[in-house]
Coordinates of C-alpha atoms in Angstrom, one line a residue:
Chain A
X455 CA 71.9 111.3 112.3
X456 CA 73.9 114.2 113.6
X457 CA 73.7 112.8 117.1
X458 CA 75.0 109.4 115.9
X459 CA 77.9 111.2 114.1
X460 CA 78.6 113.2 117.3
X461 CA 78.6 110.0 119.4
X462 CA 80.8 108.2 116.9
X463 CA 83.3 111.1 116.9
X464 CA 83.5 111.0 120.7
X465 CA 84.1 107.2 120.7
X466 CA 86.7 107.5 117.9
X467 CA 88.4 110.4 119.8
X468 CA 88.5 108.5 123.1
X469 CA 89.9 105.4 121.3
X470 CA 92.6 107.4 119.6
X471 CA 93.6 109.0 123.0
X472 CA 93.8 105.5 124.6
X473 CA 95.9 104.2 121.7
X474 CA 98.2 107.2 122.0
X475 CA 98.5 106.6 125.8
X476 CA 99.5 103.0 125.1
X477 CA 102.2 104.1 122.6
X478 CA 103.6 106.9 124.7
X479 CA 103.8 104.8 127.9
X480 CA 105.4 101.9 126.0
X481 CA 102.5 99.6 126.8
X482 CA 102.3 98.7 123.1
X483 CA 105.0 98.4 120.5
X484 CA 105.1 100.8 117.7
X485 CA 103.0 99.1 114.9
X486 CA 105.1 100.7 112.1
X487 CA 108.4 99.3 113.5
X488 CA 109.2 95.7 112.4
X489 CA 109.4 93.4 115.4
X490 CA 112.6 91.6 116.4
X491 CA 110.9 88.3 115.9
X492 CA 108.4 88.3 113.0
X493 CA 105.2 86.3 113.6
X494 CA 105.5 82.6 112.8
X495 CA 109.2 82.5 113.6
X496 CA 110.9 80.9 116.6
X497 CA 114.4 81.4 118.1
X498 CA 116.8 78.5 118.3
X499 CA 117.1 78.9 122.0
X500 CA 113.4 78.3 122.4
X501 CA 113.3 75.6 119.8
X502 CA 116.0 73.6 121.6
X503 CA 113.9 73.1 124.7
X504 CA 111.0 71.6 122.7
X505 CA 110.6 68.2 121.2
X506 CA 110.1 69.2 117.6
X507 CA 110.1 67.8 114.1
X508 CA 112.7 69.6 112.0
X509 CA 112.1 70.3 108.3
X510 CA 115.1 71.2 106.2
X511 CA 113.8 73.4 103.3
X512 CA 117.3 73.8 101.6
X513 CA 118.3 72.1 98.4
X514 CA 119.5 68.5 98.2
X515 CA 123.3 69.4 98.1
X516 CA 123.1 71.6 101.2
X517 CA 121.1 68.9 103.0
X518 CA 123.7 66.2 102.1
X519 CA 126.5 68.4 103.4
X520 CA 124.9 68.7 106.8
X521 CA 121.6 69.0 108.5
X522 CA 120.0 69.1 111.9
X523 CA 119.8 65.4 113.2
X524 CA 116.6 63.6 112.0
X525 CA 115.5 66.6 109.9
X526 CA 113.2 65.7 107.0
X527 CA 114.1 67.4 103.7
X528 CA 111.0 69.2 102.3
X529 CA 111.0 72.1 100.0
X530 CA 109.0 73.4 97.0
X531 CA 111.0 71.1 94.6
X532 CA 110.4 67.8 96.4
X533 CA 107.0 68.7 98.0
X534 CA 105.1 65.6 96.9
X535 CA 107.7 63.1 98.3
X536 CA 108.6 65.1 101.4
X537 CA 105.1 65.8 102.5
X538 CA 104.3 62.0 102.8
X539 CA 107.5 61.5 104.9
X540 CA 106.5 64.4 107.1
X541 CA 102.9 63.2 107.5
X542 CA 104.1 59.7 108.6
X543 CA 106.5 61.2 111.2
X544 CA 104.0 63.8 112.5
X545 CA 100.9 61.6 112.6
X546 CA 103.0 58.9 114.5
X547 CA 104.0 61.5 117.1
X548 CA 102.3 64.9 116.8
X549 CA 104.7 67.7 117.9
X550 CA 105.6 71.2 116.8
X551 CA 107.2 71.5 113.3
X552 CA 110.1 73.9 112.7
X553 CA 111.2 74.7 109.2
X554 CA 114.6 76.1 108.4
X555 CA 116.5 77.3 105.4
X556 CA 120.1 78.5 105.0
X557 CA 120.1 81.9 106.7
X558 CA 118.0 84.8 108.0
X559 CA 117.8 86.2 104.5
X560 CA 116.3 83.1 102.8
X561 CA 112.6 83.1 102.4
X562 CA 112.1 79.4 101.7
X563 CA 111.4 78.4 105.3
X564 CA 108.6 81.0 105.6
X565 CA 107.0 79.9 102.3
X566 CA 107.3 76.2 103.2
X567 CA 105.9 76.9 106.7
X568 CA 103.0 78.8 105.2
X569 CA 102.2 76.0 102.8
X570 CA 102.5 73.4 105.6
X571 CA 100.0 75.4 107.7
X572 CA 97.4 74.9 104.9
X573 CA 98.3 71.2 104.5
X574 CA 98.4 70.5 108.3
X575 CA 96.0 73.1 109.9
X576 CA 96.1 71.3 113.3
X577 CA 99.9 71.4 113.5
X578 CA 102.0 74.1 115.3
X579 CA 104.4 75.3 112.7
X580 CA 107.3 77.8 112.9
X581 CA 110.2 78.8 110.8
X582 CA 113.6 79.0 112.5
X583 CA 114.9 82.6 113.0
X584 CA 118.3 82.7 111.4
X585 CA 118.0 79.3 109.7
X586 CA 120.9 76.8 109.4
X587 CA 123.4 79.6 110.1
X588 CA 121.9 80.0 113.6
X589 CA 122.2 76.3 114.2
X590 CA 125.9 76.1 113.0
X591 CA 127.0 79.2 115.0
Chain B
X437 CA 53.3 98.9 134.8
X438 CA 54.9 95.8 136.3
X439 CA 55.8 94.4 132.9
X440 CA 57.3 97.7 131.9
X441 CA 59.5 97.7 135.0
X442 CA 60.5 94.1 134.3
X443 CA 61.4 95.0 130.7
X444 CA 63.5 97.9 131.9
X445 CA 65.2 95.6 134.3
X446 CA 66.1 93.1 131.6
X447 CA 67.5 95.9 129.4
X448 CA 69.6 97.2 132.4
X449 CA 70.9 93.7 133.0
X450 CA 71.7 93.3 129.3
X451 CA 73.6 96.6 129.4
X452 CA 75.6 95.6 132.4
X453 CA 76.5 92.2 131.0
X454 CA 77.6 93.8 127.7
X455 CA 79.6 96.4 129.5
X456 CA 81.2 93.8 131.8
X457 CA 82.1 91.5 128.9
X458 CA 83.7 94.2 126.8
X459 CA 85.6 95.8 129.6
X460 CA 86.9 92.4 130.8
X461 CA 87.8 91.5 127.2
X462 CA 89.7 94.8 126.7
X463 CA 91.9 94.8 129.9
X464 CA 94.1 91.7 129.3
X465 CA 94.6 92.8 125.7
X466 CA 95.7 96.3 126.9
X467 CA 98.2 94.7 129.2
X468 CA 99.7 92.4 126.6
X469 CA 99.2 93.8 123.1
X470 CA 102.0 91.7 121.6
X471 CA 100.2 88.4 122.5
X472 CA 96.9 89.8 121.2
X473 CA 98.6 90.8 117.9
X474 CA 99.8 87.2 117.6
X475 CA 96.2 85.9 118.2
X476 CA 94.9 88.3 115.5
X477 CA 97.6 87.2 113.1
X478 CA 96.7 83.5 113.8
X479 CA 93.4 84.0 112.1
X480 CA 95.4 84.5 108.8
X481 CA 92.9 87.2 107.6
X482 CA 95.4 90.1 107.9
X483 CA 99.2 90.0 108.0
X484 CA 101.4 90.6 111.1
X485 CA 102.1 94.2 110.0
X486 CA 98.4 95.0 110.2
X487 CA 97.6 92.9 113.3
X488 CA 99.8 95.2 115.4
X489 CA 97.5 98.1 114.5
X490 CA 94.4 96.1 115.4
X491 CA 96.1 95.1 118.7
X492 CA 96.7 98.8 119.4
X493 CA 93.2 100.1 118.6
X494 CA 90.7 97.3 119.2
X495 CA 91.2 96.9 123.0
X496 CA 90.7 100.7 123.5
X497 CA 87.6 100.6 121.3
X498 CA 86.2 97.7 123.3
X499 CA 87.0 99.6 126.6
X500 CA 85.4 102.8 125.4
X501 CA 82.2 101.2 124.0
X502 CA 82.0 98.8 127.0
X503 CA 81.8 101.8 129.3
X504 CA 80.0 103.9 126.7
X505 CA 76.9 101.6 126.6
X506 CA 76.2 102.7 130.2
X507 CA 76.7 106.4 129.5
X508 CA 73.6 108.3 128.1
X509 CA 75.8 110.5 125.9
X510 CA 77.2 107.7 123.7
X511 CA 75.2 104.6 124.6
X512 CA 73.3 104.3 121.2
X513 CA 76.4 104.3 119.1
X514 CA 78.3 102.2 121.6
X515 CA 75.5 99.6 121.4
X516 CA 75.6 99.7 117.6
X517 CA 79.4 99.3 117.5
X518 CA 79.2 96.4 120.0
X519 CA 76.7 94.7 117.7
X520 CA 79.0 95.3 114.6
X521 CA 82.0 93.9 116.5
X522 CA 80.1 90.8 117.7
X523 CA 78.9 90.2 114.1
X524 CA 82.5 90.6 112.9
X525 CA 83.7 88.1 115.6
X526 CA 81.1 85.6 114.6
X527 CA 82.2 85.9 111.0
X528 CA 85.9 85.4 111.9
X529 CA 85.1 82.3 114.0
X530 CA 83.0 80.9 111.1
X531 CA 85.9 81.5 108.7
X532 CA 88.5 80.0 111.1
X533 CA 86.2 77.0 111.7
X534 CA 85.7 76.4 108.0
X535 CA 89.4 76.5 107.4
X536 CA 90.1 74.0 110.2
X537 CA 92.3 76.4 112.2
X538 CA 93.1 75.2 115.7
X539 CA 93.8 78.5 117.4
X540 CA 93.0 80.4 120.6
X541 CA 90.3 83.0 119.8
X542 CA 92.2 85.7 121.8
X543 CA 88.8 87.1 122.9
X544 CA 89.9 87.7 126.5
X545 CA 93.7 88.0 125.9
X546 CA 96.1 85.2 125.2
X547 CA 96.7 83.8 128.7
X548 CA 93.2 82.8 129.7
X549 CA 93.4 79.1 128.7
X550 CA 90.5 79.5 126.3
X551 CA 89.7 76.5 124.2
X552 CA 90.1 78.2 120.9
X553 CA 89.0 75.3 118.7
X554 CA 85.5 75.1 120.4
X555 CA 84.0 77.4 117.7
X556 CA 80.4 76.3 118.5
X557 CA 80.7 77.6 122.1
X558 CA 82.4 80.9 120.9
X559 CA 79.7 81.5 118.3
X560 CA 76.8 80.6 120.7
X561 CA 78.3 83.0 123.2
X562 CA 78.5 85.9 120.7
X563 CA 75.0 85.2 119.3
X564 CA 73.6 85.5 122.9
X565 CA 75.5 88.8 123.3
X566 CA 74.2 90.0 119.9
X567 CA 70.6 89.3 121.1
X568 CA 71.4 91.3 124.2
X569 CA 72.6 94.2 121.9
X570 CA 69.3 93.9 119.9
X571 CA 67.3 94.2 123.2
X572 CA 69.3 97.3 124.3
X573 CA 69.1 99.0 120.9
X574 CA 65.3 98.3 120.6
X575 CA 64.8 100.0 124.0
X576 CA 66.9 103.0 123.0
X577 CA 64.9 103.4 119.8
X578 CA 61.6 103.1 121.7
X579 CA 62.9 105.8 124.2
X580 CA 63.8 108.0 121.4
X581 CA 60.4 107.7 119.7
X582 CA 58.7 108.4 123.1
X583 CA 60.8 111.5 123.6
X584 CA 60.0 112.7 120.1
X585 CA 56.3 112.0 120.7
X586 CA 56.1 113.9 123.9
X587 CA 57.7 117.0 122.3

């Protein structure tokens, strides 16, 4: 038992030394620092070069005032109607889906994207970093 | 005598295969931990804030135990940890398969063109490796008993 404990300690120590080496040499990002681009998000510059299906997760008024061309309106309020429109569009031509809301501070796009990942597990789904603000500016 | 040598040869081959697989799996992840963190997060078991920690530690653990299974000083615990990791990977693949996730497994880094959705192949591969671990651990246990018996 003591030998197993000693072996485990050696392995743990070597692993920690290796991880510290990665951190100090900049091979790995600091895990406690929030990344520039959170997982599941995509930058507009990257989204523009893809053939994607846009989902507008803002409210009806904001959508009527302006939206990305061909964007489908889908949020938590009109989920049942919007999901059928989205299914039709996506099944007819499967492509990445990008959800956006009003700005970097809104959380709707992330929530809608998360819900869509459960509804369409085979689809590639992102939320747009910066939201509608990024598109307008 | 011949059978004994043959068995030892099988165990040696199993050790070398396990070492090779774990070292080869660790190196691409060490080179691109960000891509590996994304692969980990894609399993949707842990959040992105925790996947970065996994991406930092797991490749080094794989490298240490991959080499460790060849070193007499730490080979027993390395073998046991390899077995535990393989069992964990099989569980993760089962879970992802059951949830219908179409993701790359990230087993050998992100840029290897793995067919992530072929869960049957991934699980079959890990089960074969797990059998190799069982062979190695059984031999280690037998060696230990013989050493105790001769003392």
